Amino acid sequence: MNYDVIIIGGGLGGLECGFILARHGLNVCVLEQHTQVGGCLQTFRRKGITFDTGFHYVGGLGEGESLYPFFRYFGLLDLPWQRMDDLFDEVIIGERPYFFANGHERFVDTLAESFPHQRKQLETYTAFLKTVGQHLLDVFNPDVMNGKYVLPLFGRSAYEFLHETIDDPLLRKVLSGTSLKMELDADKLPLYTFAQIHNSYIQSAWRLRGGGSQIADRLVRQIEAMGGTVRPRAGATRLIETNGRITAVEVNGDEQLTARFFISNAHPAYTYSILEESRCIRKAFRKRITHLPNTAGVFTANVRLRPDSVPYCNRNIYLHDETSDLWRYRFDKELSGMFISYKIPENGDSYTPNIDLLTPMSWAEVERWKDRPRDADYAAIKRAKAEACIAFAVRRLPWLRDAVEEIYTSTPLSYRRYTNTVDGSAYGIRKDCTSPISTVLMPRTPIPNLFLTGQNLSLHGILGVSVTSFFTCAEILGMKTVTKDFRRG
């Protein structure tokens, strides 16, 4: 069958592109290599309990905030969102807790209780984040996109900004303490990434009762209702180029589908790897994309708890060693940082059925199994890592060990298997503020009817991917058309 647009990859970016294009009357087909669509939104069930994989909470979902207009457009606002506590994040450095509060003024007031000598610096910090957030939609206006709050911030260091703004080293660590939702890199992380993501969570923080797969399922139903097609178990194995344009995609090694346009939500390195012959792609370009460094992965311990043993906690907990350097994480050392997320009880109970423990993990720790079966040594590494997570979490949750009923684990290898991300990367290509032109990719490729989308482009995360999906679709529909439709909601 011939389509208007074929989209490779059924993660959030691919599904959102499918939604936008189907809404404009195009015949779209979204191909997903796994049995379940959604990418990092996927969930799994064990013994009647749903576990999330890469999705835990979102920011800026209140009316007038960063994510709100995007989820309004995609018809996602009426999912069972639950607003988190006013003190939505607890950051523990060593033994001492600090709290992040919703609202920029409350955020300052709360941290100023622990750092009264840094109140003015905190006001400067939050005012800057708020201003950057207010300019989020500048990306839809080419006339102001080059203004000081968008593109130039990709070339400015988040680490340097933090040091220029905040005098107290402990406060700098606290402000960096919730950044397991991005890879902190003192030499490379762009200020734009740091500011947009942190600002959205200061606006408001939300969990989703029932798991992140509901987002993907809702988008699939809407795409299909508009005449589109979403195909799981349909891996793109080859892109076929004829006379400088992509004419077809090979699915699962045999079937061929044709279209006028193609969008890849897969990693750019994978996208170009299935395009074996191209008169448009130079060897130097292909080599550069293939060798772009990727962010680290994540190890997750999904902990199923004994029934009625752990009261639900409506905030997140971030644990860090007092001596660790959050901006230069050492994978060769013992675990030193962790994100703890409670699952909302699905039956209205006051006890949580499970908690997730997440900590950074490098691809090097599991790379030896990338092309061979997972053996006893791999299982041993996972068990040891899970035990290290429990031991680390017990510092804040002393009851945890006795409450554990079963633990399910995932590594960067799991992410590669289920989301096809290169090196099991959690946040895609590592954006480099010293080389933004090379690492902050745009949707357009050297082939005129092939475009990119997803977390490997300008900004990762739910918010970043949602913004990028409009950029990608603008290459086909035109920016004026996309912007007008977005503002109409």
CSV table of C-alpha atoms in Angstrom, one decimal:
chain,number,residue,atom,x,y,z
A,1,MET,CA,0.0,0.0,0.0
A,2,ASN,CA,1.2,3.5,-0.8
A,3,TYR,CA,1.1,6.1,2.1
A,4,ASP,CA,1.6,9.8,2.3
A,5,VAL,CA,4.0,9.4,5.2
A,6,ILE,CA,5.7,6.4,6.8
A,7,ILE,CA,7.0,6.9,10.3
A,8,ILE,CA,9.8,4.6,11.6
A,9,GLY,CA,9.5,4.2,15.3
A,10,GLY,CA,6.4,4.2,17.5
A,11,GLY,CA,7.8,6.1,20.5
A,12,LEU,CA,6.3,9.4,21.6
A,13,GLY,CA,7.9,11.4,18.8
A,14,GLY,CA,6.7,9.0,16.1
A,15,LEU,CA,3.2,8.8,17.5
A,16,GLU,CA,2.9,12.6,17.9
A,17,CYS,CA,4.0,13.1,14.3
A,18,GLY,CA,1.5,10.5,13.2
A,19,PHE,CA,-1.2,12.4,15.1
A,20,ILE,CA,-0.3,15.8,13.6
A,21,LEU,CA,-0.1,14.6,10.0
A,22,ALA,CA,-3.3,12.4,10.3
A,23,ARG,CA,-5.1,15.5,11.7
A,24,HIS,CA,-4.2,17.3,8.5
A,25,GLY,CA,-5.6,14.5,6.3
A,26,LEU,CA,-2.5,12.7,5.4
A,27,ASN,CA,-2.5,8.9,5.2
A,28,VAL,CA,0.1,7.9,7.7
A,29,CYS,CA,1.6,4.6,8.8
A,30,VAL,CA,3.7,4.3,12.0
A,31,LEU,CA,6.0,1.3,12.2
A,32,GLU,CA,7.1,-0.1,15.5
A,33,GLN,CA,9.6,-2.9,15.8
A,34,HIS,CA,8.5,-4.1,19.3
A,35,THR,CA,5.2,-5.7,20.2
A,36,GLN,CA,4.2,-2.6,22.3
A,37,VAL,CA,4.3,0.9,21.0
A,38,GLY,CA,5.4,3.9,23.1
A,39,GLY,CA,9.2,3.6,23.4
A,40,CYS,CA,10.1,4.7,27.0
A,41,LEU,CA,6.3,5.0,27.7
A,42,GLN,CA,6.0,1.2,27.6
A,43,THR,CA,4.8,-0.6,30.7
A,44,PHE,CA,4.9,-4.2,31.8
A,45,ARG,CA,2.7,-6.2,34.2
A,46,ARG,CA,3.9,-8.8,36.7
A,47,LYS,CA,1.4,-10.6,39.0
A,48,GLY,CA,-1.3,-8.0,38.4
A,49,ILE,CA,0.8,-4.9,38.9
A,50,THR,CA,1.8,-2.4,36.2
A,51,PHE,CA,5.4,-1.1,36.1
A,52,ASP,CA,6.6,1.9,34.2
A,53,THR,CA,9.9,1.8,32.3
A,54,GLY,CA,11.1,5.2,31.4
A,55,PHE,CA,8.2,7.4,32.4
A,56,HIS,CA,7.6,8.6,35.9
A,57,TYR,CA,6.4,12.2,36.1
A,58,VAL,CA,6.0,15.3,33.9
A,59,GLY,CA,6.2,19.0,34.6
A,60,GLY,CA,4.3,22.0,33.3
A,61,LEU,CA,0.9,20.4,32.8
A,62,GLY,CA,-1.1,23.1,34.5
A,63,GLU,CA,-3.1,25.5,32.4
A,64,GLY,CA,-0.8,28.2,31.0
A,65,GLU,CA,2.3,26.2,31.6
A,66,SER,CA,4.9,24.7,29.2
A,67,LEU,CA,3.5,21.2,28.5
A,68,TYR,CA,-0.2,22.1,28.7
A,69,PRO,CA,-0.8,23.4,25.1
A,70,PHE,CA,0.9,20.4,23.6
A,71,PHE,CA,-1.1,17.8,25.6
A,72,ARG,CA,-4.2,19.8,24.9
A,73,TYR,CA,-3.5,19.5,21.2
A,74,PHE,CA,-2.8,15.8,21.4
A,75,GLY,CA,-5.9,15.1,23.5
A,76,LEU,CA,-4.0,13.9,26.5
A,77,LEU,CA,-5.3,16.3,29.3
A,78,ASP,CA,-8.1,14.0,30.4
A,79,LEU,CA,-5.9,11.1,31.2
A,80,PRO,CA,-5.9,10.3,35.0
A,81,TRP,CA,-3.2,12.8,35.9
A,82,GLN,CA,-2.5,13.3,39.6
A,83,ARG,CA,-0.8,16.5,40.7
A,84,MET,CA,2.1,15.8,43.1
A,85,ASP,CA,2.6,17.5,46.4
A,86,ASP,CA,3.6,21.1,46.6
A,87,LEU,CA,7.0,19.9,47.8
A,88,PHE,CA,7.3,17.6,44.8
A,89,ASP,CA,11.0,16.6,44.9
A,90,GLU,CA,13.0,15.8,48.0
A,91,VAL,CA,16.8,16.0,47.4
A,92,ILE,CA,18.9,14.3,50.0
A,93,ILE,CA,22.6,15.2,50.1
A,94,GLY,CA,24.3,12.9,52.6
A,95,GLU,CA,21.8,12.8,55.4
A,96,ARG,CA,20.1,16.2,55.0
A,97,PRO,CA,16.9,16.7,52.9
A,98,TYR,CA,16.1,19.7,50.8
A,99,PHE,CA,12.8,20.3,49.1
A,100,PHE,CA,11.7,21.7,45.7
A,101,ALA,CA,8.4,23.5,45.7
A,102,ASN,CA,6.0,24.2,42.9
A,103,GLY,CA,5.8,27.8,41.8
A,104,HIS,CA,8.9,30.0,41.3
A,105,GLU,CA,8.3,32.1,44.4
A,106,ARG,CA,7.6,29.1,46.6
A,107,PHE,CA,10.7,27.4,45.1
A,108,VAL,CA,12.8,30.3,46.2
A,109,ASP,CA,11.2,30.6,49.6
A,110,THR,CA,11.5,26.9,50.4
A,111,LEU,CA,15.2,26.6,49.5
A,112,ALA,CA,16.0,30.0,51.1
A,113,GLU,CA,15.0,28.5,54.5
A,114,SER,CA,18.1,26.3,54.2
A,115,PHE,CA,20.2,28.9,52.3
A,116,PRO,CA,19.1,32.3,53.5
A,117,HIS,CA,22.3,33.9,52.4
A,118,GLN,CA,21.5,32.8,48.8
A,119,ARG,CA,18.0,34.2,48.4
A,120,LYS,CA,19.0,36.8,45.8
A,121,GLN,CA,21.0,34.2,43.9
A,122,LEU,CA,18.0,31.9,44.0
A,123,GLU,CA,15.7,34.6,42.7
A,124,THR,CA,18.1,35.3,39.8
A,125,TYR,CA,18.3,31.6,39.1
A,126,THR,CA,14.6,31.0,39.0
A,127,ALA,CA,13.9,34.2,37.1
A,128,PHE,CA,16.2,33.1,34.4
A,129,LEU,CA,14.6,29.6,34.2
A,130,LYS,CA,11.1,31.2,34.1
A,131,THR,CA,12.1,33.6,31.3
A,132,VAL,CA,13.6,30.7,29.2
A,133,GLY,CA,10.3,28.8,29.7
A,134,GLN,CA,8.2,31.8,28.6
A,135,HIS,CA,10.2,31.8,25.4
A,136,LEU,CA,9.5,28.1,24.6
A,137,LEU,CA,7.1,28.8,21.8
A,138,ASP,CA,9.7,31.1,20.1
A,139,VAL,CA,10.9,28.0,18.4
A,140,PHE,CA,7.8,28.3,16.1
A,141,ASN,CA,8.8,31.8,15.0
A,142,PRO,CA,12.0,31.9,12.8
A,143,ASP,CA,12.2,35.7,13.4
A,144,VAL,CA,12.8,35.3,17.1
A,145,MET,CA,14.3,31.8,17.3
A,146,ASN,CA,17.7,33.3,17.1
A,147,GLY,CA,16.9,35.6,20.1
A,148,LYS,CA,18.9,35.2,23.2
A,149,TYR,CA,16.6,32.7,24.9
A,150,VAL,CA,16.7,29.9,22.3
A,151,LEU,CA,19.5,29.0,19.9
A,152,PRO,CA,22.3,30.9,21.7
A,153,LEU,CA,21.5,28.9,24.9
A,154,PHE,CA,22.4,25.7,23.1
A,155,GLY,CA,25.9,27.1,23.0
A,156,ARG,CA,26.1,28.2,26.6
A,157,SER,CA,27.2,25.9,29.4
A,158,ALA,CA,24.7,24.9,32.1
A,159,TYR,CA,27.5,24.2,34.5
A,160,GLU,CA,29.1,27.6,34.0
A,161,PHE,CA,25.7,29.3,34.4
A,162,LEU,CA,25.1,27.5,37.7
A,163,HIS,CA,28.6,28.6,39.0
A,164,GLU,CA,28.1,32.2,37.8
A,165,THR,CA,24.6,32.4,39.5
A,166,ILE,CA,25.0,30.4,42.7
A,167,ASP,CA,27.9,31.1,45.2
A,168,ASP,CA,27.2,28.3,47.6
A,169,PRO,CA,28.6,24.9,46.4
A,170,LEU,CA,26.1,22.9,48.4
A,171,LEU,CA,23.2,24.8,47.0
A,172,ARG,CA,24.6,24.2,43.5
A,173,LYS,CA,24.6,20.5,44.3
A,174,VAL,CA,21.1,20.6,45.6
A,175,LEU,CA,19.9,22.4,42.4
A,176,SER,CA,21.6,19.8,40.4
A,177,GLY,CA,20.2,17.0,42.5
A,178,THR,CA,17.0,16.2,40.5
A,179,SER,CA,18.9,16.1,37.2
A,180,LEU,CA,18.7,12.3,36.7
A,181,LYS,CA,16.1,13.3,34.1
A,182,MET,CA,19.1,14.5,32.0
A,183,GLU,CA,22.8,13.7,31.9
A,184,LEU,CA,24.8,16.2,33.8
A,185,ASP,CA,28.1,16.9,32.0
A,186,ALA,CA,30.2,19.8,33.3
A,187,ASP,CA,31.8,20.2,29.9
A,188,LYS,CA,28.9,19.7,27.5
A,189,LEU,CA,25.3,20.1,28.8
A,190,PRO,CA,23.7,23.1,27.1
A,191,LEU,CA,22.0,25.6,29.3
A,192,TYR,CA,18.8,25.5,27.1
A,193,THR,CA,18.3,21.8,28.1
A,194,PHE,CA,18.9,22.4,31.8
A,195,ALA,CA,16.7,25.5,31.9
A,196,GLN,CA,13.7,24.3,30.0
A,197,ILE,CA,13.4,20.9,31.7
A,198,HIS,CA,13.9,22.3,35.3
A,199,ASN,CA,11.5,25.2,34.7
A,200,SER,CA,8.7,22.9,33.6
A,201,TYR,CA,8.9,20.9,36.8
A,202,ILE,CA,9.0,24.1,39.0
A,203,GLN,CA,5.8,25.1,37.3
A,204,SER,CA,4.0,21.9,38.4
A,205,ALA,CA,4.7,18.2,38.7
A,206,TRP,CA,2.3,15.3,37.8
A,207,ARG,CA,2.2,11.6,37.9
A,208,LEU,CA,-0.1,9.4,35.7
A,209,ARG,CA,-2.3,6.8,37.5
A,210,GLY,CA,-2.1,3.5,35.6
A,211,GLY,CA,1.2,4.1,33.8
A,212,GLY,CA,2.8,5.9,30.8
A,213,SER,CA,1.5,3.5,28.2
A,214,GLN,CA,-1.9,5.3,28.4
A,215,ILE,CA,-0.3,8.2,26.5
A,216,ALA,CA,0.8,5.9,23.7
A,217,ASP,CA,-2.5,4.0,23.6
A,218,ARG,CA,-4.5,7.3,23.4
A,219,LEU,CA,-2.4,8.6,20.5
A,220,VAL,CA,-2.7,5.2,18.7
A,221,ARG,CA,-6.5,5.3,19.0
A,222,GLN,CA,-6.7,8.8,17.7
A,223,ILE,CA,-4.4,8.2,14.8
A,224,GLU,CA,-6.5,5.2,13.8
A,225,ALA,CA,-9.7,7.2,14.2
A,226,MET,CA,-8.3,9.7,11.7
A,227,GLY,CA,-7.6,7.0,9.2
A,228,GLY,CA,-3.9,6.3,10.0
A,229,THR,CA,-2.2,2.9,10.7
A,230,VAL,CA,0.0,1.9,13.6
A,231,ARG,CA,1.8,-1.4,13.1
A,232,PRO,CA,3.7,-3.1,16.0
A,233,ARG,CA,6.1,-6.0,15.2
A,234,ALA,CA,7.1,-4.1,12.1
A,235,GLY,CA,10.8,-3.2,12.2
A,236,ALA,CA,12.2,-1.0,9.5
A,237,THR,CA,15.2,-3.0,8.1
A,238,ARG,CA,16.1,-1.0,5.0
A,239,LEU,CA,15.4,2.3,3.4
A,240,ILE,CA,15.4,2.2,-0.4
A,241,GLU,CA,16.6,5.3,-2.3
A,242,THR,CA,15.8,5.9,-5.9
A,243,ASN,CA,17.2,9.0,-7.8
A,244,GLY,CA,18.0,10.8,-4.6
A,245,ARG,CA,14.7,10.2,-2.8
A,246,ILE,CA,13.5,7.5,-0.4
A,247,THR,CA,10.8,5.5,-2.2
A,248,ALA,CA,10.2,2.6,0.1
A,249,VAL,CA,11.0,1.0,3.4
A,250,GLU,CA,11.6,-2.6,3.9
A,251,VAL,CA,9.7,-4.1,6.9
A,252,ASN,CA,11.0,-7.2,8.8
A,253,GLY,CA,13.4,-8.0,5.9
A,254,ASP,CA,10.8,-8.8,3.3
A,255,GLU,CA,7.7,-6.5,2.9
A,256,GLN,CA,8.1,-3.2,1.1
A,257,LEU,CA,5.9,-0.1,1.8
A,258,THR,CA,6.0,3.0,-0.3
A,259,ALA,CA,5.3,6.7,0.6
A,260,ARG,CA,5.9,10.3,-0.5
A,261,PHE,CA,7.6,11.2,2.8
A,262,PHE,CA,9.5,9.3,5.5
A,263,ILE,CA,10.1,10.3,9.1
A,264,SER,CA,12.4,8.4,11.4
A,265,ASN,CA,11.9,8.5,15.2
A,266,ALA,CA,14.8,6.0,15.5
A,267,HIS,CA,18.3,7.0,16.5
A,268,PRO,CA,20.0,8.9,13.5
A,269,ALA,CA,22.8,6.4,13.6
A,270,TYR,CA,20.4,3.5,13.1
A,271,THR,CA,18.4,5.5,10.5
A,272,TYR,CA,21.5,6.0,8.3
A,273,SER,CA,22.7,2.4,8.9
A,274,ILE,CA,19.6,1.0,7.2
A,275,LEU,CA,20.2,3.4,4.3
A,276,GLU,CA,23.0,1.4,2.7
A,277,GLU,CA,23.3,3.2,-0.6
A,278,SER,CA,22.7,6.9,-1.1
A,279,ARG,CA,24.0,9.4,-3.5
A,280,CYS,CA,22.9,12.2,-1.1
A,281,ILE,CA,24.8,11.0,2.0
A,282,ARG,CA,28.5,11.6,2.0
A,283,LYS,CA,30.8,9.2,3.8
A,284,ALA,CA,32.1,12.0,6.0
A,285,PHE,CA,28.5,12.9,7.1
A,286,ARG,CA,27.6,9.3,7.7
A,287,LYS,CA,30.7,8.8,9.8
A,288,ARG,CA,30.1,12.0,11.8
A,289,ILE,CA,26.5,11.0,12.7
A,290,THR,CA,27.6,7.4,13.6
A,291,HIS,CA,30.3,8.6,15.9
A,292,LEU,CA,28.3,11.2,17.8
A,293,PRO,CA,28.6,10.3,21.5
A,294,ASN,CA,25.5,9.1,23.3
A,295,THR,CA,24.3,9.9,26.8
A,296,ALA,CA,24.7,7.2,29.4
A,297,GLY,CA,22.0,4.6,30.2
A,298,VAL,CA,20.0,3.8,33.3
A,299,PHE,CA,19.7,0.8,35.6
A,300,THR,CA,16.2,0.4,37.0
A,301,ALA,CA,15.1,-1.8,39.9
A,302,ASN,CA,11.3,-2.2,39.8
A,303,VAL,CA,10.5,-3.3,43.3
A,304,ARG,CA,7.2,-5.0,44.0
A,305,LEU,CA,6.3,-4.5,47.6
A,306,ARG,CA,4.4,-6.7,50.1
A,307,PRO,CA,0.7,-5.7,50.1
A,308,ASP,CA,-0.2,-2.9,52.5
A,309,SER,CA,3.4,-2.4,53.7
A,310,VAL,CA,4.4,1.0,52.3
A,311,PRO,CA,2.2,4.1,52.4
A,312,TYR,CA,2.1,6.0,49.1
A,313,CYS,CA,4.3,9.0,48.9
A,314,ASN,CA,3.2,11.8,46.5
A,315,ARG,CA,6.7,13.2,45.9
A,316,ASN,CA,10.0,12.0,44.4
A,317,ILE,CA,13.2,11.3,46.3
A,318,TYR,CA,16.7,11.9,45.0
A,319,LEU,CA,19.5,10.4,47.0
A,320,HIS,CA,23.2,11.5,46.6
A,321,ASP,CA,26.4,10.9,48.4
A,322,GLU,CA,27.7,13.9,50.2
A,323,THR,CA,31.1,13.7,48.4
A,324,SER,CA,29.9,12.8,44.9
A,325,ASP,CA,30.3,15.1,42.0
A,326,LEU,CA,27.0,15.1,40.2
A,327,TRP,CA,28.4,16.8,37.1
A,328,ARG,CA,31.2,14.3,36.7
A,329,TYR,CA,29.6,10.9,37.5
A,330,ARG,CA,32.1,8.1,38.1
A,331,PHE,CA,30.8,4.8,36.7
A,332,ASP,CA,33.9,3.1,38.0
A,333,LYS,CA,33.0,3.9,41.5
A,334,GLU,CA,30.2,2.6,43.8
A,335,LEU,CA,26.7,3.8,43.2
A,336,SER,CA,26.4,7.4,44.4
A,337,GLY,CA,23.1,8.8,43.1
A,338,MET,CA,19.5,7.5,42.8
A,339,PHE,CA,16.0,8.5,41.8
A,340,ILE,CA,13.1,6.9,43.8
A,341,SER,CA,9.6,7.0,42.4
A,342,TYR,CA,6.4,5.7,44.1
A,343,LYS,CA,3.7,4.2,42.0
A,344,ILE,CA,0.2,5.6,42.4
A,345,PRO,CA,-2.1,2.9,43.9
A,346,GLU,CA,-4.5,1.8,41.1
A,347,ASN,CA,-7.3,0.8,43.4
A,348,GLY,CA,-7.6,3.9,45.4
A,349,ASP,CA,-5.7,2.3,48.3
A,350,SER,CA,-3.3,4.3,50.5
A,351,TYR,CA,-0.5,1.9,50.0
A,352,THR,CA,1.8,1.8,47.0
A,353,PRO,CA,2.2,-1.5,45.2
A,354,ASN,CA,5.8,-0.8,43.9
A,355,ILE,CA,8.6,1.7,43.8
A,356,ASP,CA,11.2,2.2,41.1
A,357,LEU,CA,14.9,2.8,41.9
A,358,LEU,CA,16.9,4.4,39.0
A,359,THR,CA,20.6,5.1,38.8
A,360,PRO,CA,23.0,5.9,36.0
A,361,MET,CA,24.6,2.9,34.2
A,362,SER,CA,27.2,3.0,31.4
A,363,TRP,CA,27.0,1.0,28.2
A,364,ALA,CA,30.5,-0.3,28.9
A,365,GLU,CA,29.1,-2.3,31.9
A,366,VAL,CA,26.9,-4.5,29.6
A,367,GLU,CA,28.4,-4.0,26.1
A,368,ARG,CA,30.0,-7.5,26.1
A,369,TRP,CA,26.4,-9.0,25.8
A,370,LYS,CA,25.2,-6.8,23.0
A,371,ASP,CA,25.6,-9.6,20.3
A,372,ARG,CA,25.3,-12.7,22.5
A,373,PRO,CA,22.8,-14.3,24.9
A,374,ARG,CA,22.5,-12.9,28.4
A,375,ASP,CA,24.3,-15.5,30.5
A,376,ALA,CA,24.8,-16.2,34.2
A,377,ASP,CA,27.4,-13.4,34.4
A,378,TYR,CA,24.9,-10.9,33.1
A,379,ALA,CA,22.3,-12.1,35.6
A,380,ALA,CA,24.9,-11.7,38.4
A,381,ILE,CA,25.7,-8.1,37.4
A,382,LYS,CA,22.0,-7.3,37.5
A,383,ARG,CA,21.6,-9.0,40.9
A,384,ALA,CA,24.6,-7.1,42.3
A,385,LYS,CA,23.3,-3.8,40.9
A,386,ALA,CA,19.9,-4.4,42.4
A,387,GLU,CA,21.4,-5.2,45.8
A,388,ALA,CA,23.5,-2.0,45.6
A,389,CYS,CA,20.3,0.0,44.8
A,390,ILE,CA,18.5,-1.5,47.8
A,391,ALA,CA,21.4,-0.9,50.1
A,392,PHE,CA,21.7,2.7,48.9
A,393,ALA,CA,17.9,3.4,49.2
A,394,VAL,CA,17.8,2.0,52.7
A,395,ARG,CA,19.7,5.0,53.9
A,396,ARG,CA,16.5,7.0,53.3
A,397,LEU,CA,13.9,4.2,53.4
A,398,PRO,CA,15.0,1.9,56.3
A,399,TRP,CA,11.9,-0.2,56.0
A,400,LEU,CA,12.5,-1.1,52.3
A,401,ARG,CA,14.5,-4.3,52.6
A,402,ASP,CA,11.8,-6.0,54.7
A,403,ALA,CA,9.0,-4.7,52.4
A,404,VAL,CA,10.5,-6.2,49.2
A,405,GLU,CA,8.6,-9.0,47.7
A,406,GLU,CA,10.3,-9.2,44.3
A,407,ILE,CA,12.6,-7.1,42.1
A,408,TYR,CA,12.6,-6.8,38.3
A,409,THR,CA,15.6,-5.1,36.7
A,410,SER,CA,16.6,-3.5,33.4
A,411,THR,CA,19.9,-2.2,32.0
A,412,PRO,CA,20.9,-0.2,28.9
A,413,LEU,CA,20.7,-3.5,27.1
A,414,SER,CA,17.0,-3.7,27.9
A,415,TYR,CA,16.6,-0.2,26.5
A,416,ARG,CA,18.3,-1.1,23.3
A,417,ARG,CA,16.2,-4.2,22.9
A,418,TYR,CA,12.8,-2.5,23.6
A,419,THR,CA,13.4,1.0,22.2
A,420,ASN,CA,16.2,0.4,19.7
A,421,THR,CA,18.2,3.2,21.2
A,422,VAL,CA,21.9,3.1,20.3
A,423,ASP,CA,24.2,2.1,23.3
A,424,GLY,CA,21.0,1.8,25.5
A,425,SER,CA,21.2,5.6,25.8
A,426,ALA,CA,18.6,7.1,28.1
A,427,TYR,CA,18.6,10.7,26.6
A,428,GLY,CA,19.8,10.1,23.1
A,429,ILE,CA,22.7,11.9,21.5
A,430,ARG,CA,24.8,14.0,23.9
A,431,LYS,CA,24.2,17.6,23.1
A,432,ASP,CA,27.5,19.6,23.4
A,433,CYS,CA,27.4,23.3,24.2
A,434,THR,CA,30.9,23.7,22.7
A,435,SER,CA,29.7,22.2,19.4
A,436,PRO,CA,26.0,22.8,19.1
A,437,ILE,CA,26.0,22.9,15.3
A,438,SER,CA,27.3,19.3,15.2
A,439,THR,CA,25.3,17.8,18.1
A,440,VAL,CA,21.9,19.6,18.1
A,441,LEU,CA,20.4,18.0,15.1
A,442,MET,CA,17.5,19.4,13.0
A,443,PRO,CA,14.7,17.4,11.4
A,444,ARG,CA,15.9,17.9,7.8
A,445,THR,CA,18.4,15.4,6.3
A,446,PRO,CA,20.4,15.5,3.1
A,447,ILE,CA,17.6,13.5,1.5
A,448,PRO,CA,14.7,15.8,0.7
A,449,ASN,CA,11.9,13.5,1.7
A,450,LEU,CA,13.5,11.9,4.8
A,451,PHE,CA,13.1,13.7,8.2
A,452,LEU,CA,14.1,13.0,11.8
A,453,THR,CA,12.2,13.4,15.0
A,454,GLY,CA,12.5,12.4,18.7
A,455,GLN,CA,14.8,12.8,21.6
A,456,ASN,CA,18.0,12.8,19.5
A,457,LEU,CA,17.3,16.2,18.1
A,458,SER,CA,17.1,19.4,20.0
A,459,LEU,CA,15.6,18.5,23.4
A,460,HIS,CA,14.8,15.2,25.0
A,461,GLY,CA,12.0,14.3,27.4
A,462,ILE,CA,8.2,14.5,27.1
A,463,LEU,CA,8.3,18.3,26.6
A,464,GLY,CA,11.3,18.3,24.2
A,465,VAL,CA,10.0,15.5,22.0
A,466,SER,CA,6.5,17.1,21.8
A,467,VAL,CA,8.0,20.4,20.6
A,468,THR,CA,10.3,18.6,18.1
A,469,SER,CA,7.3,16.6,16.6
A,470,PHE,CA,5.9,19.9,15.4
A,471,PHE,CA,9.2,21.0,13.9
A,472,THR,CA,9.4,17.8,12.0
A,473,CYS,CA,5.9,18.0,10.7
A,474,ALA,CA,6.5,21.6,9.6
A,475,GLU,CA,9.0,20.2,7.1
A,476,ILE,CA,6.0,18.6,5.3
A,477,LEU,CA,3.1,20.9,6.1
A,478,GLY,CA,4.8,24.2,6.4
A,479,MET,CA,5.5,26.1,9.7
A,480,LYS,CA,2.6,28.5,9.2
A,481,THR,CA,0.2,25.7,8.9
A,482,VAL,CA,1.5,23.8,11.9
A,483,THR,CA,1.7,26.9,14.1
A,484,LYS,CA,-1.8,28.0,13.2
A,485,ASP,CA,-3.2,24.6,14.0
A,486,PHE,CA,-1.2,24.3,17.2
A,487,ARG,CA,-2.4,27.7,18.5
A,488,ARG,CA,-6.0,26.7,17.7
A,489,GLY,CA,-5.5,23.6,19.8
